[in-house]
Amino acid sequence: MRGHATLALLAALACSRPEPAAVPAAAAVSAPAPLRTDAAVATAEPFATHAAADVLADGGNAVDAAVCAALTLAVTYPSAGNLGGGGFLVTWDPGTREAHALDFRETAPAAATRDMYLGPDGNPDPEKSLEGHLAVGVPGSVRGLSAAHRKFGRLPWKSLVLPAIHLAEEGIPVSAGLAGEFKRHAEKLARYPASAAAFLKADGSPHGKGDSWKQPDLARTLRRIAEGPSDFYTGETARLIVEEMKRGGGILDVHDLSCYSAAWRDPIRVPYRGREVVSMPPPSSGGVCVGMILRVLEGWTPAEIRLDDPAGAHRYVEAARRVYADRSQHLGDPDQWRVPLAWLLSPAYAAERRATIRMDGATGSRNVAPGAEPRREGVHTTHLSVLDFDGRAASLTTTINSGYGSHVTVGGAGFLLNNEMDDFSAKPGAPNLYGLVGGEANAVAPGKRMLSSMAPTVVLEDGRARLVVGTPGGSTIITSVFQVVTRVVDQGESLEAAVAAPRLHHQWLPDKLFHEKGRAPPPALLEALAKLGHTLEPRPEIGDVCAIAVDGAGRATAVADPRGRGLARTLPAWSRPETK
Ligand code: DON
């Protein structure tokens, strides 16, 4: 295959970050797990849940199942499941009592420049950062899933790619949800020939409900990846990506791909009322911000922070407002920006911020920079939660940013590329797709990772994973994860109730308190919050949480958000296979 030698040679050139070293499989290094629990999985799409449940039933661990589910979603859930995007994984192993966080976030291509998304008037041009070849960050998913598998996997890599290959080759019936998405995105997908070929019928019309949808190019790509991840970064798939970039005027090149590496990072670990919340560190703001909100609210009793009471909801909203203000200033890629983590998460800073919350009314968000209402275009990120029979937890969030990403499919390879570059701050103070503002910390720079809000999280009690949780939703990820955690941990609600409950969201700017149109909180609560001076604004449903709760006896409850079209399954402890 043409170009391979050159690509492999380029891979040998100095890259800024060394590839993580191969580590013996977890089974070889971890102590025998003392725990027997149900196993469980919750993902945003049924094929992926079944594939992951089969892996668990075959003796795979939580990481094997998470990797298999993520690869399956790349076929069956094209709005967010991906090969052409990135994500984050948080794991907990009760045997070794170790938490790990894997960063497979996209990076800016080496040719990226700080002002590349500004129009002639000097203001951000979202068309450039959201659609087409310039919007694409260097994809991290294949490297990331492979790095997770190399460190922790028990089953062969190939066996985890197989379900995805079969579904792409044999085709899946188009669900009502998928048919709706194809219809909504048909016009944009049609602008890119390879996207039209992958997602539309030969006559250019979208596939309808019940049609059998096959993805032969994607199947071939997955067959190559089944041989190892390097094909994506230095092999045939890399060649196809680079050709696609050249066709569409993109800047991502062969060196960007060959230099990409995933990074193991120290997870955020925040003690909270006798538990410990483990989540994703920068370059996601997710874990830091969930942790900061919890720290501020820990100064009150659980009864004082009930989200269904006006005073509790007000405390939470005021905490979130302050935390998102800090997000805009202090958080960015830790490889290129000094993130003051210890200070942000310190009890002293939480107390300082808490002291500024007034109970007689809302504090207006004090920044002159314009905010913008977050738009919702459907779900475009996806989260999956897995628990294996040893109590090991995997919490994985992955994305191509907004629905169908850049809308660019790699010709001949059959997968969509992300538009993650929009997560950078194109200009200080100017809002991105989610209305988030930022500054220097998150400015575009070559090789830099764009700040995320994704928050794959595990809550521990006495060394055991008790809650595995995460969601899509852009800037609302942080507040959705917080709300599920506090409802389960502080209020003792069932996981079903906590996930189904109406969600409130405030992100400092715009200075609005968003509530869900379809799942409005009680009118009395909204009236009371309006009286306190909060500017209420209804918006479409928030998030698509996939979560697992485990009780002290190892009984698991898995929940896929009623807002989405996911599926959760539990496998009872007695069905545990003989360990291979
Ligand atoms: O990393 C982030 O924070 C965003 N790119 C996530 C996008 C997202 O959650 C869209 N889902 N609805």
Coordinates of C-alpha atoms and ligand atoms in Angstrom, one line a residue:
M1 CA 0.0 0.0 0.0
R2 CA 1.3 3.3 -1.2
G3 CA 2.8 5.7 1.4
H4 CA 3.3 3.3 4.2
A5 CA 7.1 3.4 4.3
T6 CA 7.0 7.2 4.3
L7 CA 4.4 7.3 7.1
A8 CA 6.3 4.8 9.2
L9 CA 9.5 6.8 8.8
L10 CA 7.8 10.0 9.8
A11 CA 6.4 8.3 12.8
A12 CA 10.0 7.8 13.9
L13 CA 10.6 11.6 13.9
A14 CA 10.7 13.2 17.3
C15 CA 7.3 13.9 18.7
S16 CA 6.7 16.0 21.7
R17 CA 5.2 13.3 23.9
P18 CA 6.5 9.7 24.1
E19 CA 4.1 6.9 23.5
P20 CA 3.0 5.4 26.8
A21 CA 5.0 2.3 27.5
A22 CA 3.3 -1.1 27.2
V23 CA 2.4 -2.4 30.6
P24 CA 1.7 -6.0 31.4
A25 CA -2.0 -6.8 31.4
A26 CA -3.7 -6.0 34.7
A27 CA -4.4 -9.6 35.5
A28 CA -0.6 -10.2 35.8
V29 CA 0.0 -7.3 38.3
S30 CA -3.1 -6.9 40.4
A31 CA -3.9 -8.8 43.5
P32 CA -6.8 -11.2 43.2
A33 CA -9.9 -9.2 43.6
P34 CA -11.6 -9.7 46.9
L35 CA -15.0 -8.7 45.7
R36 CA -17.8 -10.5 43.9
T37 CA -20.5 -8.2 42.5
D38 CA -23.0 -8.1 39.7
A39 CA -21.6 -6.9 36.5
A40 CA -23.4 -4.1 34.6
V41 CA -23.2 -1.9 31.6
A42 CA -25.1 1.2 30.4
T43 CA -24.5 2.8 27.0
A44 CA -26.4 5.2 24.8
E45 CA -27.3 2.5 22.2
P46 CA -28.6 -1.1 22.6
F47 CA -26.1 -2.9 20.2
A48 CA -23.2 -1.4 22.2
T49 CA -24.7 -2.5 25.5
H50 CA -25.2 -6.1 24.2
A51 CA -21.7 -6.3 22.8
A52 CA -20.2 -5.1 26.1
A53 CA -22.4 -7.5 28.1
D54 CA -21.2 -10.3 25.9
V55 CA -17.6 -9.3 26.7
L56 CA -18.3 -9.4 30.4
A57 CA -20.0 -12.8 30.1
D58 CA -17.0 -14.1 28.2
G59 CA -14.6 -13.2 31.0
G60 CA -13.6 -9.8 29.8
N61 CA -13.1 -7.1 32.4
A62 CA -14.7 -3.6 32.6
V63 CA -12.0 -2.1 30.4
D64 CA -12.4 -4.8 27.7
A65 CA -16.2 -4.2 27.8
A66 CA -15.8 -0.4 27.7
V67 CA -13.4 -0.6 24.7
C68 CA -15.7 -3.0 22.9
A69 CA -18.7 -0.7 23.5
A70 CA -16.9 2.4 22.3
L71 CA -15.8 0.6 19.1
T72 CA -19.4 -0.6 18.6
L73 CA -20.8 2.9 19.1
A74 CA -18.4 4.0 16.3
V75 CA -20.6 1.9 14.0
T76 CA -24.1 2.1 15.5
Y77 CA -24.2 5.6 17.0
P78 CA -22.5 7.8 14.4
S79 CA -23.5 11.2 15.9
A80 CA -21.1 10.6 18.7
G81 CA -19.5 7.1 18.7
N82 CA -16.4 7.5 16.7
L83 CA -13.0 6.6 15.4
G84 CA -12.4 10.2 14.3
G85 CA -12.9 11.9 17.7
G86 CA -11.5 11.6 21.2
G87 CA -12.5 11.1 24.8
F88 CA -11.6 10.3 28.4
L89 CA -11.6 7.1 30.5
V90 CA -11.6 6.8 34.3
T91 CA -11.1 3.4 35.9
W92 CA -11.2 2.0 39.4
D93 CA -9.7 -1.3 40.4
P94 CA -10.7 -2.5 43.8
G95 CA -8.0 -5.2 43.7
T96 CA -5.1 -2.8 43.5
R97 CA -7.1 0.1 44.9
E98 CA -5.9 2.2 42.0
A99 CA -7.6 4.8 40.0
H100 CA -6.4 5.7 36.5
A101 CA -7.4 8.4 34.0
L102 CA -6.7 8.2 30.3
D103 CA -6.7 11.3 28.1
F104 CA -7.3 10.6 24.5
R105 CA -8.5 14.1 23.7
E106 CA -7.9 15.5 20.2
T107 CA -5.0 17.9 19.7
A108 CA -4.7 21.0 17.5
P109 CA -2.7 20.3 14.4
A110 CA 0.9 21.6 14.3
A111 CA -0.2 24.2 11.7
A112 CA -3.0 25.6 13.9
T113 CA -2.7 29.3 14.7
R114 CA -4.3 31.3 17.5
D115 CA -6.5 33.4 15.2
M116 CA -7.4 30.8 12.7
Y117 CA -11.1 30.9 13.5
L118 CA -11.5 34.7 13.3
G119 CA -13.3 36.2 10.3
P120 CA -12.2 39.4 8.5
D121 CA -13.9 41.5 11.2
G122 CA -11.7 40.0 13.9
N123 CA -14.6 38.1 15.4
P124 CA -14.9 34.3 15.7
D125 CA -16.5 32.7 12.6
P126 CA -18.2 29.5 14.0
E127 CA -18.6 28.1 10.5
K128 CA -14.8 27.5 10.4
S129 CA -14.4 25.9 13.8
L130 CA -17.6 23.8 13.5
E131 CA -17.9 22.4 10.0
G132 CA -15.5 21.2 7.4
H133 CA -11.8 20.2 7.3
L134 CA -10.4 23.1 9.4
A135 CA -12.6 22.2 12.3
V136 CA -10.9 18.8 12.8
G137 CA -8.5 18.1 15.7
V138 CA -6.1 15.2 15.5
P139 CA -8.3 12.1 16.5
G140 CA -7.3 10.3 19.7
S141 CA -9.9 7.5 20.1
V142 CA -8.1 4.6 18.4
R143 CA -4.8 5.4 20.3
G144 CA -6.8 5.8 23.5
L145 CA -8.8 2.6 23.3
S146 CA -5.7 0.7 22.4
A147 CA -3.7 2.2 25.3
A148 CA -6.5 1.3 27.8
H149 CA -6.6 -2.2 26.4
R150 CA -2.8 -2.6 26.6
K151 CA -2.7 -1.6 30.2
F152 CA -5.7 -3.4 31.5
G153 CA -7.3 -5.6 28.9
R154 CA -7.8 -9.3 29.5
L155 CA -9.3 -10.5 26.2
P156 CA -7.6 -10.2 22.8
W157 CA -7.9 -6.7 21.1
K158 CA -9.2 -8.3 17.9
S159 CA -12.1 -9.9 19.7
L160 CA -13.2 -6.5 21.0
V161 CA -13.2 -5.0 17.5
L162 CA -15.1 -7.9 16.0
P163 CA -18.7 -7.0 16.9
A164 CA -18.1 -3.5 15.4
I165 CA -16.8 -5.1 12.2
H166 CA -19.7 -7.4 11.9
L167 CA -22.3 -4.7 12.5
A168 CA -20.6 -2.5 9.8
E169 CA -20.3 -5.3 7.3
E170 CA -23.7 -6.9 7.8
G171 CA -25.6 -3.7 8.4
I172 CA -28.0 -2.6 11.2
P173 CA -31.7 -1.7 10.9
V174 CA -32.0 2.1 11.0
S175 CA -33.9 3.0 14.2
A176 CA -36.4 5.8 14.4
G177 CA -33.8 7.9 16.3
L178 CA -31.1 7.3 13.7
A179 CA -33.5 8.0 10.8
G180 CA -34.4 11.4 12.4
E181 CA -30.7 12.3 12.7
F182 CA -29.9 11.4 9.1
K183 CA -32.8 13.6 8.0
R184 CA -31.6 16.5 10.1
H185 CA -28.0 16.2 9.0
A186 CA -28.6 15.2 5.3
E187 CA -28.1 18.7 3.9
K188 CA -24.7 19.2 5.7
L189 CA -23.5 15.6 5.0
A190 CA -24.3 16.0 1.3
R191 CA -21.7 18.7 1.1
Y192 CA -18.9 16.1 1.5
P193 CA -18.9 13.3 -1.0
A194 CA -17.6 10.7 1.4
S195 CA -20.2 11.6 4.0
A196 CA -22.9 11.4 1.4
A197 CA -21.6 7.9 0.4
A198 CA -21.5 6.7 4.0
F199 CA -24.7 8.2 5.4
L200 CA -27.1 8.8 2.6
K201 CA -28.7 6.6 -0.1
A202 CA -27.3 6.7 -3.6
D203 CA -30.0 9.2 -4.7
G204 CA -28.9 11.5 -1.9
S205 CA -32.0 10.9 0.3
P206 CA -31.5 9.9 4.0
H207 CA -32.0 6.2 5.0
G208 CA -35.4 5.8 6.6
K209 CA -36.5 3.8 9.7
G210 CA -36.2 0.0 9.1
D211 CA -33.7 0.3 6.2
S212 CA -30.7 -1.9 6.5
W213 CA -27.6 0.4 6.7
K214 CA -24.2 -1.1 5.9
Q215 CA -20.8 0.7 6.2
P216 CA -18.4 -1.3 4.0
D217 CA -15.6 1.3 4.1
L218 CA -15.8 1.6 7.9
A219 CA -15.8 -2.2 8.1
R220 CA -12.5 -2.3 6.1
T221 CA -11.0 0.4 8.4
L222 CA -12.0 -1.6 11.5
R223 CA -10.5 -4.8 10.0
R224 CA -7.2 -2.9 9.7
I225 CA -7.5 -1.5 13.2
A226 CA -8.2 -5.1 14.5
E227 CA -4.5 -5.8 13.5
G228 CA -3.4 -2.9 15.7
P229 CA -3.9 0.9 16.2
S230 CA -0.9 1.9 14.3
D231 CA -2.8 1.6 11.0
F232 CA -4.8 4.6 12.0
Y233 CA -1.8 6.8 12.7
T234 CA 0.9 5.6 10.3
G235 CA -0.8 3.1 7.9
E236 CA -3.4 3.0 5.3
T237 CA -6.1 4.8 7.4
A238 CA -3.6 7.6 8.1
R239 CA -3.0 7.9 4.3
L240 CA -6.7 8.1 3.7
I241 CA -7.1 10.8 6.4
V242 CA -4.3 12.9 5.0
E243 CA -5.7 12.6 1.4
E244 CA -9.1 13.7 2.8
M245 CA -7.5 16.7 4.4
K246 CA -5.8 17.7 1.2
R247 CA -9.0 17.4 -0.8
G248 CA -10.9 19.6 1.6
G249 CA -8.2 22.2 2.4
G250 CA -7.5 21.0 6.0
I251 CA -4.3 21.4 7.9
L252 CA -4.0 18.1 9.7
D253 CA -1.0 16.3 8.2
V254 CA 0.9 13.1 8.4
H255 CA 3.2 14.3 11.2
D256 CA 0.2 15.3 13.4
L257 CA -1.1 11.7 13.1
S258 CA 2.2 9.9 13.7
C259 CA 2.9 12.1 16.7
Y260 CA -0.4 11.7 18.4
S261 CA -0.3 9.9 21.7
A262 CA -2.8 9.3 24.5
A263 CA -1.7 10.3 28.0
W264 CA -2.3 8.7 31.4
R265 CA -3.0 11.4 33.9
D266 CA -3.4 11.6 37.7
P267 CA -7.2 11.4 38.2
I268 CA -9.0 14.1 40.2
R269 CA -9.7 12.6 43.7
V270 CA -12.0 14.7 45.9
P271 CA -13.1 13.4 49.3
Y272 CA -16.8 14.1 49.8
R273 CA -18.8 13.3 52.9
G274 CA -16.9 10.0 53.6
R275 CA -16.8 9.0 50.0
E276 CA -14.3 9.8 47.3
V277 CA -15.2 11.2 43.9
V278 CA -12.8 10.1 41.2
S279 CA -13.0 11.9 37.9
M280 CA -11.2 13.3 34.8
P281 CA -8.4 16.0 35.3
P282 CA -7.4 18.6 32.6
P283 CA -7.5 18.9 29.7
S284 CA -11.1 18.3 30.8
S285 CA -12.6 20.8 33.1
G286 CA -15.2 18.1 34.0
G287 CA -13.7 16.5 37.1
V288 CA -12.3 19.7 38.5
C289 CA -15.6 21.5 38.2
V290 CA -17.7 18.7 39.5
G291 CA -15.2 18.5 42.4
M292 CA -15.3 22.2 43.0
I293 CA -19.1 22.4 43.1
L294 CA -19.2 19.5 45.6
R295 CA -16.5 21.2 47.8
V296 CA -18.5 24.4 47.9
L297 CA -21.7 22.6 48.8
E298 CA -20.1 20.4 51.4
G299 CA -20.2 23.4 53.7
W300 CA -24.0 22.8 54.1
T301 CA -25.9 19.7 55.2
P302 CA -27.5 17.4 52.7
A303 CA -30.9 18.7 53.7
E304 CA -29.7 22.3 52.9
I305 CA -28.7 21.4 49.3
R306 CA -31.8 19.5 48.2
L307 CA -32.2 20.4 44.6
D308 CA -36.0 20.3 44.8
D309 CA -36.1 23.0 47.4
P310 CA -35.5 26.7 46.4
A311 CA -32.8 27.3 49.0
G312 CA -30.9 24.1 48.0
A313 CA -31.3 24.8 44.3
H314 CA -30.1 28.4 44.8
R315 CA -27.0 27.3 46.6
Y316 CA -26.1 24.8 43.8
V317 CA -26.7 27.4 41.1
E318 CA -24.6 30.0 42.9
A319 CA -21.8 27.5 43.3
A320 CA -22.0 26.5 39.6
R321 CA -21.9 30.1 38.5
R322 CA -18.6 30.7 40.5
V323 CA -17.1 27.5 39.3
Y324 CA -17.7 28.2 35.6
A325 CA -16.2 31.6 36.0
D326 CA -13.0 29.9 37.3
R327 CA -13.2 27.5 34.4
S328 CA -13.0 30.3 31.9
Q329 CA -9.9 31.7 33.5
H330 CA -7.8 28.9 34.9
L331 CA -8.4 25.7 33.0
G332 CA -6.7 24.6 29.8
D333 CA -4.4 21.9 28.5
P334 CA -2.0 21.2 31.5
D335 CA 0.8 20.5 29.0
Q336 CA 0.7 24.1 27.9
W337 CA -0.9 26.0 30.7
R338 CA -0.3 26.0 34.4
V339 CA -3.5 24.8 36.0
P340 CA -3.7 25.7 39.7
L341 CA -5.5 22.5 40.6
A342 CA -4.5 22.2 44.3
W343 CA -5.8 25.8 44.9
L344 CA -9.0 25.4 42.9
L345 CA -9.9 22.2 44.8
S346 CA -8.8 23.3 48.2
P347 CA -11.3 23.5 51.1
A348 CA -10.0 27.0 51.8
Y349 CA -10.9 28.3 48.3
A350 CA -14.3 26.5 48.5
A351 CA -15.0 28.2 51.8
E352 CA -14.0 31.6 50.3
R353 CA -16.3 31.1 47.4
R354 CA -19.1 29.8 49.6
A355 CA -18.9 32.9 51.8
T356 CA -19.8 35.1 48.8
I357 CA -23.1 33.2 48.2
R358 CA -26.0 35.3 49.5
M359 CA -29.2 33.7 50.4
D360 CA -31.4 36.7 49.8
G361 CA -30.8 36.8 46.1
A362 CA -28.9 35.8 43.0
T363 CA -25.4 37.2 42.4
G364 CA -25.3 38.6 38.9
S365 CA -22.5 37.2 36.8
R366 CA -20.0 40.0 36.8
N367 CA -18.3 39.9 33.5
V368 CA -18.8 42.3 30.6
A369 CA -18.0 39.6 28.0
P370 CA -21.1 38.7 26.1
G371 CA -22.7 35.3 26.8
A372 CA -24.7 33.2 24.3
E373 CA -27.4 30.8 24.9
P374 CA -26.2 27.2 24.4
R375 CA -27.9 25.6 21.4
R376 CA -28.9 22.0 21.3
E377 CA -28.6 20.1 18.1
G378 CA -29.3 16.6 19.5
V379 CA -26.8 14.4 21.3
H380 CA -23.3 14.5 20.1
T381 CA -21.1 13.0 22.8
T382 CA -21.7 9.7 24.4
H383 CA -20.9 8.2 27.8
L384 CA -20.8 4.6 28.8
S385 CA -20.4 3.0 32.3
V386 CA -19.2 -0.5 33.0
L387 CA -18.8 -2.6 36.2
D388 CA -17.3 -6.0 36.0
F389 CA -17.7 -9.0 38.3
D390 CA -14.6 -8.0 40.3
G391 CA -16.1 -4.6 41.0
R392 CA -13.7 -2.9 38.6
A393 CA -15.3 0.2 37.1
A394 CA -14.8 1.9 33.7
S395 CA -16.3 5.3 33.0
L396 CA -15.8 6.5 29.4
T397 CA -16.9 9.6 27.6
T398 CA -16.1 10.1 23.9
T399 CA -17.1 12.6 21.4
I400 CA -16.7 14.2 17.9
N401 CA -18.1 17.4 19.6
S402 CA -21.3 18.5 18.0
G403 CA -23.6 16.1 16.1
Y404 CA -21.8 14.4 13.2
G405 CA -18.8 16.5 14.1
S406 CA -17.2 18.4 11.2
H407 CA -19.6 16.5 8.8
V408 CA -16.5 15.4 7.0
T409 CA -16.1 11.7 6.4
V410 CA -12.7 10.3 5.4
G411 CA -13.0 9.2 1.8
G412 CA -12.5 5.4 1.5
A413 CA -12.4 5.0 5.3
G414 CA -16.0 5.6 6.2
F415 CA -15.8 7.5 9.4
L416 CA -16.6 11.0 10.5
L417 CA -14.0 13.5 11.7
N418 CA -14.6 15.7 14.8
N419 CA -15.1 19.4 15.0
E420 CA -13.4 19.6 18.4
M421 CA -11.4 22.7 17.5
D422 CA -14.5 24.7 18.4
D423 CA -13.8 23.8 22.1
F424 CA -10.9 26.2 22.0
S425 CA -11.5 29.9 22.8
A426 CA -11.3 31.4 19.3
K427 CA -11.0 34.8 21.0
P428 CA -10.9 35.8 24.7
G429 CA -14.4 36.3 26.0
A430 CA -16.2 35.2 22.9
P431 CA -18.6 32.3 23.5
N432 CA -18.2 28.9 21.7
L433 CA -21.0 26.5 20.6
Y434 CA -21.9 25.9 24.3
G435 CA -21.8 29.6 25.2
L436 CA -18.6 28.9 27.2
V437 CA -16.1 31.7 27.3
G438 CA -12.4 31.4 27.9
G439 CA -9.1 33.2 27.5
E440 CA -5.4 32.6 27.3
A441 CA -5.6 29.3 29.1
N442 CA -7.6 27.8 26.3
A443 CA -6.4 29.7 23.2
V444 CA -5.5 27.8 20.1
A445 CA -1.9 26.6 19.9
P446 CA -0.1 23.9 17.9
G447 CA -0.3 20.5 19.5
K448 CA -2.5 21.8 22.4
R449 CA -5.5 19.9 23.7
M450 CA -8.8 21.9 23.7
L451 CA -10.5 22.3 27.1
S452 CA -13.3 19.8 27.6
S453 CA -16.2 19.5 30.1
M454 CA -16.4 15.8 29.9
A455 CA -16.6 14.2 33.4
P456 CA -16.4 10.4 33.4
T457 CA -16.7 9.8 37.1
V458 CA -16.5 7.0 39.7
V459 CA -17.7 7.6 43.3
L460 CA -15.9 5.3 45.9
E461 CA -16.9 4.2 49.3
D462 CA -14.5 2.1 51.4
G463 CA -12.4 1.4 48.3
R464 CA -15.4 0.1 46.3
A465 CA -17.0 1.8 43.3
R466 CA -20.5 2.7 44.4
L467 CA -21.5 4.9 41.5
V468 CA -20.2 5.0 37.9
V469 CA -21.5 8.0 36.0
G470 CA -21.2 10.4 33.1
T471 CA -23.1 12.1 30.3
P472 CA -22.9 14.1 27.1
G473 CA -24.2 17.7 27.0
G474 CA -21.2 20.1 26.4
S475 CA -21.1 22.6 29.2
T476 CA -24.0 20.9 31.0
I477 CA -22.0 17.7 31.6
I478 CA -20.5 19.1 34.8
T479 CA -23.8 20.1 36.3
S480 CA -25.6 16.9 35.2
V481 CA -22.9 14.7 36.7
F482 CA -23.0 16.8 39.9
Q483 CA -26.8 16.6 40.2
V484 CA -26.9 12.8 39.8
V485 CA -24.0 12.4 42.4
T486 CA -25.7 14.6 45.0
R487 CA -29.1 13.0 44.5
V488 CA -27.7 9.5 45.1
V489 CA -25.0 10.3 47.6
D490 CA -26.5 13.2 49.7
Q491 CA -30.2 12.5 49.3
G492 CA -30.2 8.7 49.0
E493 CA -32.4 8.7 46.0
S494 CA -32.5 5.6 43.8
L495 CA -30.4 5.8 40.7
E496 CA -33.5 5.7 38.5
A497 CA -35.0 8.6 40.3
A498 CA -31.8 10.6 40.3
V499 CA -31.2 10.2 36.6
A500 CA -34.9 10.9 35.6
A501 CA -35.1 14.0 37.9
P502 CA -35.4 17.4 36.1
R503 CA -32.0 19.2 35.7
L504 CA -31.1 22.8 36.3
H505 CA -28.0 24.4 34.7
H506 CA -26.1 27.6 35.3
Q507 CA -22.6 28.2 33.8
W508 CA -21.9 31.8 34.9
L509 CA -22.2 33.2 31.4
P510 CA -24.8 33.7 30.0
D511 CA -26.3 34.7 33.3
K512 CA -29.3 32.4 33.0
L513 CA -30.7 29.6 34.9
F514 CA -31.7 26.9 32.4
H515 CA -34.4 24.3 33.1
E516 CA -35.7 21.6 30.9
K517 CA -38.8 22.3 28.9
G518 CA -40.0 18.7 28.7
R519 CA -39.2 17.9 32.4
A520 CA -40.0 21.1 34.2
P521 CA -39.3 21.2 37.9
P522 CA -42.3 22.0 40.1
P523 CA -43.6 25.5 39.3
A524 CA -43.3 26.6 43.0
L525 CA -39.5 25.9 42.8
L526 CA -39.1 27.9 39.6
E527 CA -41.2 30.8 41.1
A528 CA -39.1 30.8 44.2
L529 CA -35.8 30.9 42.2
A530 CA -37.1 33.7 40.0
K531 CA -38.0 35.6 43.2
L532 CA -34.4 35.2 44.3
G533 CA -33.3 37.0 41.2
H534 CA -32.4 34.1 38.9
T535 CA -33.2 34.6 35.2
L536 CA -35.0 31.4 34.2
E537 CA -34.9 30.1 30.7
P538 CA -36.5 26.9 29.4
R539 CA -34.4 24.8 27.1
P540 CA -34.6 21.3 25.6
E541 CA -33.7 18.3 27.7
I542 CA -30.2 18.2 29.2
G543 CA -27.9 15.2 29.0
D544 CA -28.1 11.4 28.4
V545 CA -26.7 9.9 31.6
C546 CA -25.5 6.3 31.6
A547 CA -24.8 5.2 35.2
I548 CA -24.4 2.2 37.5
A549 CA -25.0 2.2 41.3
V550 CA -23.7 -0.7 43.4
D551 CA -24.9 -1.3 47.0
G552 CA -22.7 -2.6 49.8
A553 CA -23.7 -6.2 49.0
G554 CA -22.5 -5.9 45.4
R555 CA -26.0 -5.6 43.9
A556 CA -25.9 -3.3 40.8
T557 CA -28.5 -1.1 39.3
A558 CA -27.7 0.2 35.8
V559 CA -29.7 3.1 34.2
A560 CA -29.7 4.6 30.8
D561 CA -31.3 8.1 30.8
P562 CA -35.0 8.1 29.8
R563 CA -34.0 11.2 27.7
G564 CA -32.0 9.1 25.3
R565 CA -32.3 5.8 23.5
G566 CA -29.7 3.8 25.4
L567 CA -30.0 0.5 27.2
A568 CA -28.7 -0.7 30.6
R569 CA -28.1 -4.3 31.5
T570 CA -27.0 -6.1 34.7
L571 CA -25.5 -9.5 34.8
P572 CA -26.1 -11.1 38.2
A573 CA -23.1 -12.2 40.3
W574 CA -24.0 -15.9 40.0
S575 CA -23.6 -15.7 36.2
R576 CA -19.9 -14.8 36.5
P577 CA -17.9 -16.9 34.0
E578 CA -14.9 -19.0 35.1
T579 CA -11.9 -16.5 34.9
K580 CA -9.9 -17.3 31.8
Ligands
DON1 O1 -15.4 18.2 25.3 C1 -16.4 18.8 25.4 O2 -16.7 19.4 26.5 C2 -17.4 18.9 24.3 N1 -16.8 18.7 23.0 C3 -18.5 17.8 24.5 C4 -19.6 17.9 23.4 C5 -20.9 17.3 23.9 O3 -21.0 16.9 25.0 C6 -22.0 17.4 23.0 N2 -23.1 16.6 23.5 N3 -24.2 16.9 23.6

